Amino acid sequence: MNNERVIQFMSARVLAVFFSLALIIGSIGTLVINNLQYGLDFTGGTLIELGYEQPVRLDDIREQLKQAGYDQATVQEYGSATDILVRLPGDDPKQGDKVAGVLSKASSGNVELRRVEFVGPQVGEELREKGGLAMLLALAVVLIYIALRFQLKFALGAVLALVHDVIITLGFFAVTGFTFDLTVLAAILAVIGYSLNDTIVVSDRIRENFRVMHTATPIEVINYSLTQTLGRTLITSITTLLVLAALAIFAGESLQSFSLALIVGVVIGTYSSIYVAANVLIAMKVSREDLLPPEKEEVVDDMP
């Protein structure tokens, strides 16, 4: 292992197991008790399209609607700063005229009501089901890919790490009460991809080191591999978090839940690549023999 300093990551593996179990149990318990605060994409509601004569600040619109009693309104731009979408719970066909009237009074110019559209709860239920199926399909594909690319023990470790990340991210939304909508679902699928990429990098280094470190124990190989990949992991995670932090602060309310889901997912995904996927390998007693290519049987020619 040369003379470089090796960080003993696996010395804390038992503590990491209890920490992960506590997070998972807490997340599942909170999901059962509080459930997720589904957005209008999943529960149904009214979509109102408005047009302003001059660019307008979204925070001003939110405050005007809040003062008028629309506390659950979601406001976002589309296309330009004069084109506004407002999402409200309920299916009152008169909500469009009411909202346009409220905003017209508070605006110096005219506010045009362009479109009012209702999203029914059946559509929202279908979106929930398809979103859940998308996550399960992603995990199944990951399991098959890593089993073929590496070995079954690596595949189980990677999938358990991804399940760990998804449950904890969902638990965060159940605890905080932030709205869970389609953008958050997209963020969770992105978290699966991010965490998988990190886990594959670590797994590839572990596999290569198992083949060259003939006398080292599995724990020594894993510690050495994690130390080698630590710099890459930290640089990737920190730069990603800087971008997500800027998105959470400056992108506005419409992308707040999306950026928070990614922030939680990146932090937990970095942790799970080290202390979940690698821990599973040790628990399953991975060895050098697991990674050696199968020996080809010699063909004996009986022909005279």
mmCIF file of N, CA and C in Angstrom, residues 90-180:
data_model
loop_
_atom_site.group_PDB
_atom_site.id
_atom_site.type_symbol
_atom_site.label_atom_id
_atom_site.label_comp_id
_atom_site.label_asym_id
_atom_site.label_seq_id
_atom_site.Cartn_x
_atom_site.Cartn_y
_atom_site.Cartn_z
ATOM 1 N N GLY A 90 -58.114 22.775 -4.835
ATOM 2 C CA GLY A 90 -59.548 22.929 -5.079
ATOM 3 C C GLY A 90 -59.884 23.015 -6.548
ATOM 4 N N ASP A 91 -61.185 22.922 -6.844
ATOM 5 C CA ASP A 91 -61.636 22.929 -8.243
ATOM 6 C C ASP A 91 -62.718 23.975 -8.499
ATOM 7 N N ASP A 92 -62.644 25.090 -7.778
ATOM 8 C CA ASP A 92 -63.618 26.161 -7.960
ATOM 9 C C ASP A 92 -63.380 26.827 -9.314
ATOM 10 N N PRO A 93 -64.330 26.772 -10.247
ATOM 11 C CA PRO A 93 -64.123 27.366 -11.579
ATOM 12 C C PRO A 93 -64.000 28.887 -11.548
ATOM 13 N N LYS A 94 -64.424 29.507 -10.446
ATOM 14 C CA LYS A 94 -64.356 30.973 -10.339
ATOM 15 C C LYS A 94 -63.033 31.454 -9.756
ATOM 16 N N GLN A 95 -62.145 30.497 -9.372
ATOM 17 C CA GLN A 95 -60.891 30.913 -8.741
ATOM 18 C C GLN A 95 -60.031 31.758 -9.672
ATOM 19 N N GLY A 96 -60.072 31.452 -10.974
ATOM 20 C CA GLY A 96 -59.276 32.214 -11.925
ATOM 21 C C GLY A 96 -59.641 33.683 -11.924
ATOM 22 N N ASP A 97 -60.938 33.975 -11.999
ATOM 23 C CA ASP A 97 -61.381 35.369 -12.006
ATOM 24 C C ASP A 97 -61.053 36.061 -10.684
ATOM 25 N N LYS A 98 -61.211 35.321 -9.576
ATOM 26 C CA LYS A 98 -60.924 35.905 -8.265
ATOM 27 C C LYS A 98 -59.447 36.262 -8.128
ATOM 28 N N VAL A 99 -58.575 35.331 -8.537
ATOM 29 C CA VAL A 99 -57.135 35.577 -8.436
ATOM 30 C C VAL A 99 -56.723 36.722 -9.346
ATOM 31 N N ALA A 100 -57.226 36.723 -10.569
ATOM 32 C CA ALA A 100 -56.893 37.814 -11.496
ATOM 33 C C ALA A 100 -57.361 39.151 -10.946
ATOM 34 N N GLY A 101 -58.544 39.159 -10.303
ATOM 35 C CA GLY A 101 -59.046 40.400 -9.718
ATOM 36 C C GLY A 101 -58.176 40.886 -8.578
ATOM 37 N N VAL A 102 -57.757 39.979 -7.703
ATOM 38 C CA VAL A 102 -56.895 40.344 -6.575
ATOM 39 C C VAL A 102 -55.576 40.929 -7.064
ATOM 40 N N LEU A 103 -54.975 40.277 -8.044
ATOM 41 C CA LEU A 103 -53.673 40.722 -8.527
ATOM 42 C C LEU A 103 -53.788 42.004 -9.362
ATOM 43 N N SER A 104 -54.891 42.182 -10.059
ATOM 44 C CA SER A 104 -55.091 43.405 -10.841
ATOM 45 C C SER A 104 -55.174 44.625 -9.927
ATOM 46 N N LYS A 105 -55.861 44.469 -8.786
ATOM 47 C CA LYS A 105 -55.979 45.576 -7.840
ATOM 48 C C LYS A 105 -54.629 45.959 -7.260
ATOM 49 N N ALA A 106 -53.765 44.960 -7.066
ATOM 50 C CA ALA A 106 -52.462 45.231 -6.458
ATOM 51 C C ALA A 106 -51.412 45.639 -7.486
ATOM 52 N N SER A 107 -51.748 45.535 -8.779
ATOM 53 C CA SER A 107 -50.781 45.846 -9.827
ATOM 54 C C SER A 107 -51.069 47.204 -10.442
ATOM 55 N N SER A 108 -50.017 47.832 -10.941
ATOM 56 C CA SER A 108 -50.202 49.136 -11.582
ATOM 57 C C SER A 108 -50.789 48.986 -12.977
ATOM 58 N N GLY A 109 -50.657 47.782 -13.577
ATOM 59 C CA GLY A 109 -51.207 47.552 -14.905
ATOM 60 C C GLY A 109 -52.281 46.479 -14.868
ATOM 61 N N ASN A 110 -52.772 46.143 -16.037
ATOM 62 C CA ASN A 110 -53.809 45.131 -16.149
ATOM 63 C C ASN A 110 -53.192 43.733 -16.071
ATOM 64 N N VAL A 111 -53.920 42.793 -15.433
ATOM 65 C CA VAL A 111 -53.497 41.389 -15.357
ATOM 66 C C VAL A 111 -54.495 40.571 -16.167
ATOM 67 N N GLU A 112 -54.003 39.916 -17.208
ATOM 68 C CA GLU A 112 -54.854 39.155 -18.117
ATOM 69 C C GLU A 112 -54.974 37.701 -17.658
ATOM 70 N N LEU A 113 -56.206 37.220 -17.558
ATOM 71 C CA LEU A 113 -56.457 35.815 -17.256
ATOM 72 C C LEU A 113 -56.471 35.049 -18.578
ATOM 73 N N ARG A 114 -55.479 34.217 -18.782
ATOM 74 C CA ARG A 114 -55.330 33.528 -20.064
ATOM 75 C C ARG A 114 -55.924 32.120 -20.073
ATOM 76 N N ARG A 115 -55.782 31.422 -18.944
ATOM 77 C CA ARG A 115 -56.220 30.030 -18.949
ATOM 78 C C ARG A 115 -56.474 29.565 -17.527
ATOM 79 N N VAL A 116 -57.513 28.765 -17.345
ATOM 80 C CA VAL A 116 -57.790 28.107 -16.074
ATOM 81 C C VAL A 116 -57.975 26.621 -16.360
ATOM 82 N N GLU A 117 -57.198 25.795 -15.664
ATOM 83 C CA GLU A 117 -57.223 24.360 -15.922
ATOM 84 C C GLU A 117 -57.257 23.609 -14.601
ATOM 85 N N PHE A 118 -58.095 22.590 -14.529
ATOM 86 C CA PHE A 118 -58.218 21.804 -13.302
ATOM 87 C C PHE A 118 -57.527 20.458 -13.482
ATOM 88 N N VAL A 119 -56.686 20.091 -12.503
ATOM 89 C CA VAL A 119 -56.012 18.786 -12.471
ATOM 90 C C VAL A 119 -56.720 17.932 -11.428
ATOM 91 N N GLY A 120 -57.376 16.872 -11.854
ATOM 92 C CA GLY A 120 -58.162 16.041 -10.940
ATOM 93 C C GLY A 120 -57.304 15.152 -10.062
ATOM 94 N N PRO A 121 -57.827 14.718 -8.936
ATOM 95 C CA PRO A 121 -57.080 13.851 -8.021
ATOM 96 C C PRO A 121 -56.752 12.484 -8.624
ATOM 97 N N GLN A 122 -57.551 12.021 -9.592
ATOM 98 C CA GLN A 122 -57.236 10.743 -10.225
ATOM 99 C C GLN A 122 -55.936 10.829 -11.013
ATOM 100 N N VAL A 123 -55.712 11.972 -11.662
ATOM 101 C CA VAL A 123 -54.453 12.191 -12.381
ATOM 102 C C VAL A 123 -53.293 12.196 -11.400
ATOM 103 N N GLY A 124 -53.515 12.859 -10.238
ATOM 104 C CA GLY A 124 -52.473 12.898 -9.216
ATOM 105 C C GLY A 124 -52.148 11.519 -8.675
ATOM 106 N N GLU A 125 -53.168 10.692 -8.475
ATOM 107 C CA GLU A 125 -52.946 9.333 -7.983
ATOM 108 C C GLU A 125 -52.161 8.515 -9.009
ATOM 109 N N GLU A 126 -52.477 8.715 -10.282
ATOM 110 C CA GLU A 126 -51.749 7.998 -11.335
ATOM 111 C C GLU A 126 -50.283 8.433 -11.364
ATOM 112 N N LEU A 127 -50.038 9.733 -11.148
ATOM 113 C CA LEU A 127 -48.666 10.228 -11.113
ATOM 114 C C LEU A 127 -47.894 9.617 -9.943
ATOM 115 N N ARG A 128 -48.538 9.483 -8.784
ATOM 116 C CA ARG A 128 -47.882 8.871 -7.622
ATOM 117 C C ARG A 128 -47.493 7.431 -7.927
ATOM 118 N N GLU A 129 -48.414 6.695 -8.529
ATOM 119 C CA GLU A 129 -48.141 5.289 -8.837
ATOM 120 C C GLU A 129 -47.006 5.164 -9.842
ATOM 121 N N LYS A 130 -47.036 5.981 -10.893
ATOM 122 C CA LYS A 130 -45.989 5.908 -11.907
ATOM 123 C C LYS A 130 -44.650 6.361 -11.351
ATOM 124 N N GLY A 131 -44.675 7.350 -10.454
ATOM 125 C CA GLY A 131 -43.434 7.802 -9.828
ATOM 126 C C GLY A 131 -42.812 6.713 -8.978
ATOM 127 N N GLY A 132 -43.650 6.008 -8.204
ATOM 128 C CA GLY A 132 -43.148 4.900 -7.396
ATOM 129 C C GLY A 132 -42.596 3.780 -8.252
ATOM 130 N N LEU A 133 -43.296 3.469 -9.353
ATOM 131 C CA LEU A 133 -42.813 2.436 -10.266
ATOM 132 C C LEU A 133 -41.490 2.846 -10.914
ATOM 133 N N ALA A 134 -41.345 4.131 -11.215
ATOM 134 C CA ALA A 134 -40.096 4.618 -11.818
ATOM 135 C C ALA A 134 -38.919 4.398 -10.873
ATOM 136 N N MET A 135 -39.117 4.657 -9.570
ATOM 137 C CA MET A 135 -38.032 4.442 -8.600
ATOM 138 C C MET A 135 -37.711 2.961 -8.466
ATOM 139 N N LEU A 136 -38.737 2.109 -8.401
ATOM 140 C CA LEU A 136 -38.492 0.669 -8.286
ATOM 141 C C LEU A 136 -37.787 0.128 -9.523
ATOM 142 N N LEU A 137 -38.188 0.609 -10.698
ATOM 143 C CA LEU A 137 -37.549 0.174 -11.935
ATOM 144 C C LEU A 137 -36.084 0.603 -11.974
ATOM 145 N N ALA A 138 -35.823 1.837 -11.512
ATOM 146 C CA ALA A 138 -34.445 2.323 -11.480
ATOM 147 C C ALA A 138 -33.578 1.442 -10.584
ATOM 148 N N LEU A 139 -34.096 1.059 -9.414
ATOM 149 C CA LEU A 139 -33.339 0.209 -8.495
ATOM 150 C C LEU A 139 -33.107 -1.180 -9.093
ATOM 151 N N ALA A 140 -34.109 -1.720 -9.788
ATOM 152 C CA ALA A 140 -33.964 -3.040 -10.400
ATOM 153 C C ALA A 140 -32.906 -3.020 -11.501
ATOM 154 N N VAL A 141 -32.922 -1.972 -12.315
ATOM 155 C CA VAL A 141 -31.931 -1.850 -13.396
ATOM 156 C C VAL A 141 -30.525 -1.722 -12.810
ATOM 157 N N VAL A 142 -30.405 -0.948 -11.728
ATOM 158 C CA VAL A 142 -29.106 -0.799 -11.055
ATOM 159 C C VAL A 142 -28.600 -2.144 -10.559
ATOM 160 N N LEU A 143 -29.481 -2.913 -9.940
ATOM 161 C CA LEU A 143 -29.103 -4.225 -9.419
ATOM 162 C C LEU A 143 -28.562 -5.119 -10.535
ATOM 163 N N ILE A 144 -29.262 -5.156 -11.662
ATOM 164 C CA ILE A 144 -28.839 -6.002 -12.781
ATOM 165 C C ILE A 144 -27.523 -5.506 -13.364
ATOM 166 N N TYR A 145 -27.405 -4.190 -13.560
ATOM 167 C CA TYR A 145 -26.196 -3.629 -14.177
ATOM 168 C C TYR A 145 -24.950 -3.914 -13.340
ATOM 169 N N ILE A 146 -25.021 -3.642 -12.039
ATOM 170 C CA ILE A 146 -23.829 -3.814 -11.205
ATOM 171 C C ILE A 146 -23.510 -5.297 -11.013
ATOM 172 N N ALA A 147 -24.544 -6.142 -10.963
ATOM 173 C CA ALA A 147 -24.294 -7.587 -10.864
ATOM 174 C C ALA A 147 -23.522 -8.077 -12.093
ATOM 175 N N LEU A 148 -23.847 -7.541 -13.263
ATOM 176 C CA LEU A 148 -23.141 -7.928 -14.481
ATOM 177 C C LEU A 148 -21.786 -7.240 -14.593
ATOM 178 N N ARG A 149 -21.731 -5.981 -14.167
ATOM 179 C CA ARG A 149 -20.488 -5.195 -14.303
ATOM 180 C C ARG A 149 -19.452 -5.575 -13.259
ATOM 181 N N PHE A 150 -19.895 -5.876 -12.040
ATOM 182 C CA PHE A 150 -18.979 -6.219 -10.961
ATOM 183 C C PHE A 150 -19.259 -7.640 -10.457
ATOM 184 N N GLN A 151 -20.141 -7.717 -9.445
ATOM 185 C CA GLN A 151 -20.461 -9.006 -8.826
ATOM 186 C C GLN A 151 -21.706 -8.805 -7.984
ATOM 187 N N LEU A 152 -22.438 -9.872 -7.678
ATOM 188 C CA LEU A 152 -23.725 -9.749 -7.002
ATOM 189 C C LEU A 152 -23.603 -9.062 -5.649
ATOM 190 N N LYS A 153 -22.542 -9.317 -4.910
ATOM 191 C CA LYS A 153 -22.374 -8.681 -3.607
ATOM 192 C C LYS A 153 -22.249 -7.162 -3.744
ATOM 193 N N PHE A 154 -21.552 -6.714 -4.773
ATOM 194 C CA PHE A 154 -21.447 -5.285 -5.038
ATOM 195 C C PHE A 154 -22.814 -4.713 -5.417
ATOM 196 N N ALA A 155 -23.584 -5.473 -6.192
ATOM 197 C CA ALA A 155 -24.908 -5.016 -6.614
ATOM 198 C C ALA A 155 -25.836 -4.843 -5.419
ATOM 199 N N LEU A 156 -25.835 -5.811 -4.505
ATOM 200 C CA LEU A 156 -26.693 -5.711 -3.322
ATOM 201 C C LEU A 156 -26.273 -4.524 -2.451
ATOM 202 N N GLY A 157 -24.973 -4.316 -2.316
ATOM 203 C CA GLY A 157 -24.499 -3.167 -1.537
ATOM 204 C C GLY A 157 -24.936 -1.851 -2.149
ATOM 205 N N ALA A 158 -24.830 -1.737 -3.485
ATOM 206 C CA ALA A 158 -25.213 -0.495 -4.163
ATOM 207 C C ALA A 158 -26.711 -0.237 -4.038
ATOM 208 N N VAL A 159 -27.526 -1.278 -4.220
ATOM 209 C CA VAL A 159 -28.983 -1.104 -4.148
ATOM 210 C C VAL A 159 -29.414 -0.762 -2.726
ATOM 211 N N LEU A 160 -28.834 -1.408 -1.736
ATOM 212 C CA LEU A 160 -29.172 -1.071 -0.344
ATOM 213 C C LEU A 160 -28.772 0.362 -0.025
ATOM 214 N N ALA A 161 -27.651 0.827 -0.588
ATOM 215 C CA ALA A 161 -27.242 2.221 -0.386
ATOM 216 C C ALA A 161 -28.250 3.176 -1.018
ATOM 217 N N LEU A 162 -28.753 2.834 -2.207
ATOM 218 C CA LEU A 162 -29.736 3.685 -2.881
ATOM 219 C C LEU A 162 -31.061 3.701 -2.130
ATOM 220 N N VAL A 163 -31.512 2.535 -1.663
ATOM 221 C CA VAL A 163 -32.747 2.478 -0.868
ATOM 222 C C VAL A 163 -32.591 3.312 0.398
ATOM 223 N N HIS A 164 -31.434 3.200 1.030
ATOM 224 C CA HIS A 164 -31.100 3.994 2.212
ATOM 225 C C HIS A 164 -31.238 5.490 1.915
ATOM 226 N N ASP A 165 -30.688 5.940 0.776
ATOM 227 C CA ASP A 165 -30.733 7.366 0.414
ATOM 228 C C ASP A 165 -32.155 7.840 0.151
ATOM 229 N N VAL A 166 -32.927 7.026 -0.585
ATOM 230 C CA VAL A 166 -34.300 7.413 -0.928
ATOM 231 C C VAL A 166 -35.167 7.522 0.319
ATOM 232 N N ILE A 167 -35.081 6.538 1.218
ATOM 233 C CA ILE A 167 -35.912 6.546 2.430
ATOM 234 C C ILE A 167 -35.593 7.757 3.295
ATOM 235 N N ILE A 168 -34.312 8.065 3.462
ATOM 236 C CA ILE A 168 -33.934 9.189 4.317
ATOM 237 C C ILE A 168 -34.347 10.513 3.687
ATOM 238 N N THR A 169 -34.229 10.627 2.371
ATOM 239 C CA THR A 169 -34.666 11.857 1.695
ATOM 240 C C THR A 169 -36.176 12.048 1.838
ATOM 241 N N LEU A 170 -36.945 10.966 1.676
ATOM 242 C CA LEU A 170 -38.390 11.049 1.880
ATOM 243 C C LEU A 170 -38.705 11.389 3.334
ATOM 244 N N GLY A 171 -37.945 10.813 4.267
ATOM 245 C CA GLY A 171 -38.141 11.126 5.686
ATOM 246 C C GLY A 171 -37.900 12.592 5.985
ATOM 247 N N PHE A 172 -36.912 13.181 5.316
ATOM 248 C CA PHE A 172 -36.649 14.617 5.496
ATOM 249 C C PHE A 172 -37.877 15.442 5.124
ATOM 250 N N PHE A 173 -38.546 15.079 4.037
ATOM 251 C CA PHE A 173 -39.733 15.833 3.617
ATOM 252 C C PHE A 173 -40.909 15.575 4.554
ATOM 253 N N ALA A 174 -40.978 14.371 5.111
ATOM 254 C CA ALA A 174 -42.048 14.096 6.071
ATOM 255 C C ALA A 174 -41.824 14.880 7.366
ATOM 256 N N VAL A 175 -40.573 15.028 7.781
ATOM 257 C CA VAL A 175 -40.260 15.750 9.020
ATOM 258 C C VAL A 175 -40.471 17.249 8.846
ATOM 259 N N THR A 176 -39.965 17.804 7.745
ATOM 260 C CA THR A 176 -40.009 19.257 7.554
ATOM 261 C C THR A 176 -41.346 19.763 7.033
ATOM 262 N N GLY A 177 -42.118 18.895 6.362
ATOM 263 C CA GLY A 177 -43.400 19.336 5.824
ATOM 264 C C GLY A 177 -43.295 20.100 4.521
ATOM 265 N N PHE A 178 -42.117 20.104 3.888
ATOM 266 C CA PHE A 178 -41.990 20.743 2.584
ATOM 267 C C PHE A 178 -42.852 20.001 1.561
ATOM 268 N N THR A 179 -43.336 20.722 0.581
ATOM 269 C CA THR A 179 -44.217 20.138 -0.422
ATOM 270 C C THR A 179 -43.482 19.116 -1.276
ATOM 271 N N PHE A 180 -44.128 17.970 -1.456
ATOM 272 C CA PHE A 180 -43.578 16.904 -2.298
ATOM 273 C C PHE A 180 -44.340 16.919 -3.616
#
